[in-house]
Structure formats: C-alpha cells, structure tokens
C-alpha cells in the first residue's frame, strides 16, 4: 500500500469511528504498521478542529481562572513548539 494517510469523513452518526477502527484492525491483522488517530486528538496529522491552541500567556490565564479544573487542563495539554494544545472531547 502506498497510501500514508487514510481519512474517513462523513455525517455525524454515520459510522466514521466504527469504520476507522475496522480499517485499523484489518491493517493490523495483515501486519501493516498503522496508527489510529481520532478526530480531536492532539496527535492528529491533519486536523486540529476542536483543539484549542494557546500561547504560554493564554494558557497561564486559563489556569488562573479555572482553579477547580487546573490539574485536568495541565494533564491534558500537549506542548507543540511554543503552543499549548488542548484537545476537544470525543463523544
């Protein structure tokens, strides 16, 4: 297979997640190295929709006002260069 990226698109509720998991399972069964990345994952190679991208200053301001959730934000944040990425919630 020459394809490096397989993207599954469609309307909400039409089985994108199920189809993606099935493709990943088939590739794995055939010993084809693959990685399943779901929408909203900060490691997604082509889509950051639903992911907040904050500077250090903005992230610091968020932590100041979100004291009850501070540890959760710190745990979920992913550092990419000078940016702090906060993933959206996957259903």
PDB file of C-alpha atoms in Angstrom:
ATOM      1  CA  UNK A   1       0.000   0.000   0.000  1.00  0.00           C
ATOM      2  CA  UNK A   2       1.466   3.365  -0.997  1.00  0.00           C
ATOM      3  CA  UNK A   3      -1.029   5.467   0.961  1.00  0.00           C
ATOM      4  CA  UNK A   4       0.388   7.083   4.083  1.00  0.00           C
ATOM      5  CA  UNK A   5      -2.832   8.623   5.366  1.00  0.00           C
ATOM      6  CA  UNK A   6      -6.371   7.262   5.230  1.00  0.00           C
ATOM      7  CA  UNK A   7      -9.069   9.707   6.311  1.00  0.00           C
ATOM      8  CA  UNK A   8     -12.666   8.718   6.936  1.00  0.00           C
ATOM      9  CA  UNK A   9     -15.209  11.512   6.554  1.00  0.00           C
ATOM     10  CA  UNK A  10     -18.970  11.656   6.802  1.00  0.00           C
ATOM     11  CA  UNK A  11     -22.001  12.992   8.572  1.00  0.00           C
ATOM     12  CA  UNK A  12     -22.405  12.641  12.350  1.00  0.00           C
ATOM     13  CA  UNK A  13     -23.652   9.209  13.343  1.00  0.00           C
ATOM     14  CA  UNK A  14     -22.814   7.510  10.027  1.00  0.00           C
ATOM     15  CA  UNK A  15     -20.088   5.221  11.416  1.00  0.00           C
ATOM     16  CA  UNK A  16     -16.833   7.112  10.875  1.00  0.00           C
ATOM     17  CA  UNK A  17     -15.366   5.931  14.178  1.00  0.00           C
ATOM     18  CA  UNK A  18     -16.514   2.357  13.619  1.00  0.00           C
ATOM     19  CA  UNK A  19     -15.158   2.340  10.068  1.00  0.00           C
ATOM     20  CA  UNK A  20     -11.838   3.829  11.213  1.00  0.00           C
ATOM     21  CA  UNK A  21     -11.443   1.192  13.921  1.00  0.00           C
ATOM     22  CA  UNK A  22     -12.281  -1.547  11.404  1.00  0.00           C
ATOM     23  CA  UNK A  23      -9.672  -0.277   8.914  1.00  0.00           C
ATOM     24  CA  UNK A  24      -7.070  -0.132  11.688  1.00  0.00           C
ATOM     25  CA  UNK A  25      -7.916  -3.689  12.785  1.00  0.00           C
ATOM     26  CA  UNK A  26      -7.656  -5.039   9.213  1.00  0.00           C
ATOM     27  CA  UNK A  27      -4.290  -3.340   8.676  1.00  0.00           C
ATOM     28  CA  UNK A  28      -3.026  -4.718  11.997  1.00  0.00           C
ATOM     29  CA  UNK A  29      -4.210  -8.247  11.104  1.00  0.00           C
ATOM     30  CA  UNK A  30      -2.136  -8.004   7.926  1.00  0.00           C
ATOM     31  CA  UNK A  31       0.919  -6.799   9.874  1.00  0.00           C
ATOM     32  CA  UNK A  32       0.745  -3.373   8.263  1.00  0.00           C
ATOM     33  CA  UNK A  33       2.089  -0.739  10.611  1.00  0.00           C
ATOM     34  CA  UNK A  34      -0.704   1.721  11.319  1.00  0.00           C
ATOM     35  CA  UNK A  35      -1.825   4.268  13.870  1.00  0.00           C
ATOM     36  CA  UNK A  36      -5.456   5.091  14.627  1.00  0.00           C
ATOM     37  CA  UNK A  37      -5.981   8.795  15.277  1.00  0.00           C
ATOM     38  CA  UNK A  38      -9.474  10.017  16.088  1.00  0.00           C
ATOM     39  CA  UNK A  39     -10.938  13.466  15.477  1.00  0.00           C
ATOM     40  CA  UNK A  40      -9.914  15.926  18.159  1.00  0.00           C
ATOM     41  CA  UNK A  41      -6.754  14.022  19.109  1.00  0.00           C
ATOM     42  CA  UNK A  42      -3.843  16.414  19.533  1.00  0.00           C
ATOM     43  CA  UNK A  43      -1.623  13.961  17.649  1.00  0.00           C
ATOM     44  CA  UNK A  44      -3.814  14.087  14.534  1.00  0.00           C
ATOM     45  CA  UNK A  45      -1.599  14.718  11.489  1.00  0.00           C
ATOM     46  CA  UNK A  46      -4.162  16.711   9.513  1.00  0.00           C
ATOM     47  CA  UNK A  47      -6.929  18.044  11.733  1.00  0.00           C
ATOM     48  CA  UNK A  48      -6.915  20.265  14.774  1.00  0.00           C
ATOM     49  CA  UNK A  49     -10.608  21.177  14.638  1.00  0.00           C
ATOM     50  CA  UNK A  50     -11.954  21.218  18.147  1.00  0.00           C
ATOM     51  CA  UNK A  51      -8.469  21.662  19.597  1.00  0.00           C
ATOM     52  CA  UNK A  52      -7.627  24.881  21.417  1.00  0.00           C
ATOM     53  CA  UNK A  53      -4.240  26.357  20.520  1.00  0.00           C
ATOM     54  CA  UNK A  54      -2.967  28.661  23.270  1.00  0.00           C
ATOM     55  CA  UNK A  55       0.199  30.668  23.786  1.00  0.00           C
ATOM     56  CA  UNK A  56       2.025  30.318  27.122  1.00  0.00           C
ATOM     57  CA  UNK A  57       0.414  33.561  28.286  1.00  0.00           C
ATOM     58  CA  UNK A  58      -3.099  32.443  27.274  1.00  0.00           C
ATOM     59  CA  UNK A  59      -2.611  29.042  28.887  1.00  0.00           C
ATOM     60  CA  UNK A  60      -1.428  30.730  32.087  1.00  0.00           C
ATOM     61  CA  UNK A  61      -4.516  32.959  32.095  1.00  0.00           C
ATOM     62  CA  UNK A  62      -6.748  29.916  31.651  1.00  0.00           C
ATOM     63  CA  UNK A  63      -5.102  28.179  34.588  1.00  0.00           C
ATOM     64  CA  UNK A  64      -5.597  31.270  36.777  1.00  0.00           C
ATOM     65  CA  UNK A  65      -9.383  31.363  36.250  1.00  0.00           C
ATOM     66  CA  UNK A  66     -10.025  27.617  36.082  1.00  0.00           C
ATOM     67  CA  UNK A  67      -8.735  26.690  39.533  1.00  0.00           C
ATOM     68  CA  UNK A  68     -11.122  23.729  40.106  1.00  0.00           C
ATOM     69  CA  UNK A  69     -10.030  22.259  36.744  1.00  0.00           C
ATOM     70  CA  UNK A  70      -6.391  23.409  36.723  1.00  0.00           C
ATOM     71  CA  UNK A  71      -4.890  19.928  37.151  1.00  0.00           C
ATOM     72  CA  UNK A  72      -7.110  18.499  34.405  1.00  0.00           C
ATOM     73  CA  UNK A  73      -6.005  21.209  31.932  1.00  0.00           C
ATOM     74  CA  UNK A  74      -2.344  20.702  32.827  1.00  0.00           C
ATOM     75  CA  UNK A  75      -2.691  16.932  32.409  1.00  0.00           C
ATOM     76  CA  UNK A  76      -4.436  17.176  29.016  1.00  0.00           C
ATOM     77  CA  UNK A  77      -2.336  19.947  27.470  1.00  0.00           C
ATOM     78  CA  UNK A  78       0.146  18.919  24.794  1.00  0.00           C
ATOM     79  CA  UNK A  79       3.136  21.165  24.110  1.00  0.00           C
ATOM     80  CA  UNK A  80       3.888  21.693  20.378  1.00  0.00           C
ATOM     81  CA  UNK A  81       6.711  24.177  19.973  1.00  0.00           C
ATOM     82  CA  UNK A  82       5.603  27.350  21.722  1.00  0.00           C
ATOM     83  CA  UNK A  83       1.926  26.340  21.675  1.00  0.00           C
ATOM     84  CA  UNK A  84      -0.226  24.528  24.222  1.00  0.00           C
ATOM     85  CA  UNK A  85      -2.841  22.318  22.564  1.00  0.00           C
ATOM     86  CA  UNK A  86      -5.969  21.315  24.460  1.00  0.00           C
ATOM     87  CA  UNK A  87      -7.922  18.517  22.780  1.00  0.00           C
ATOM     88  CA  UNK A  88     -11.667  18.659  22.297  1.00  0.00           C
ATOM     89  CA  UNK A  89     -13.872  15.999  23.819  1.00  0.00           C
ATOM     90  CA  UNK A  90     -14.578  12.951  21.658  1.00  0.00           C
ATOM     91  CA  UNK A  91     -18.090  11.544  22.017  1.00  0.00           C
TER      92      UNK A  91
END
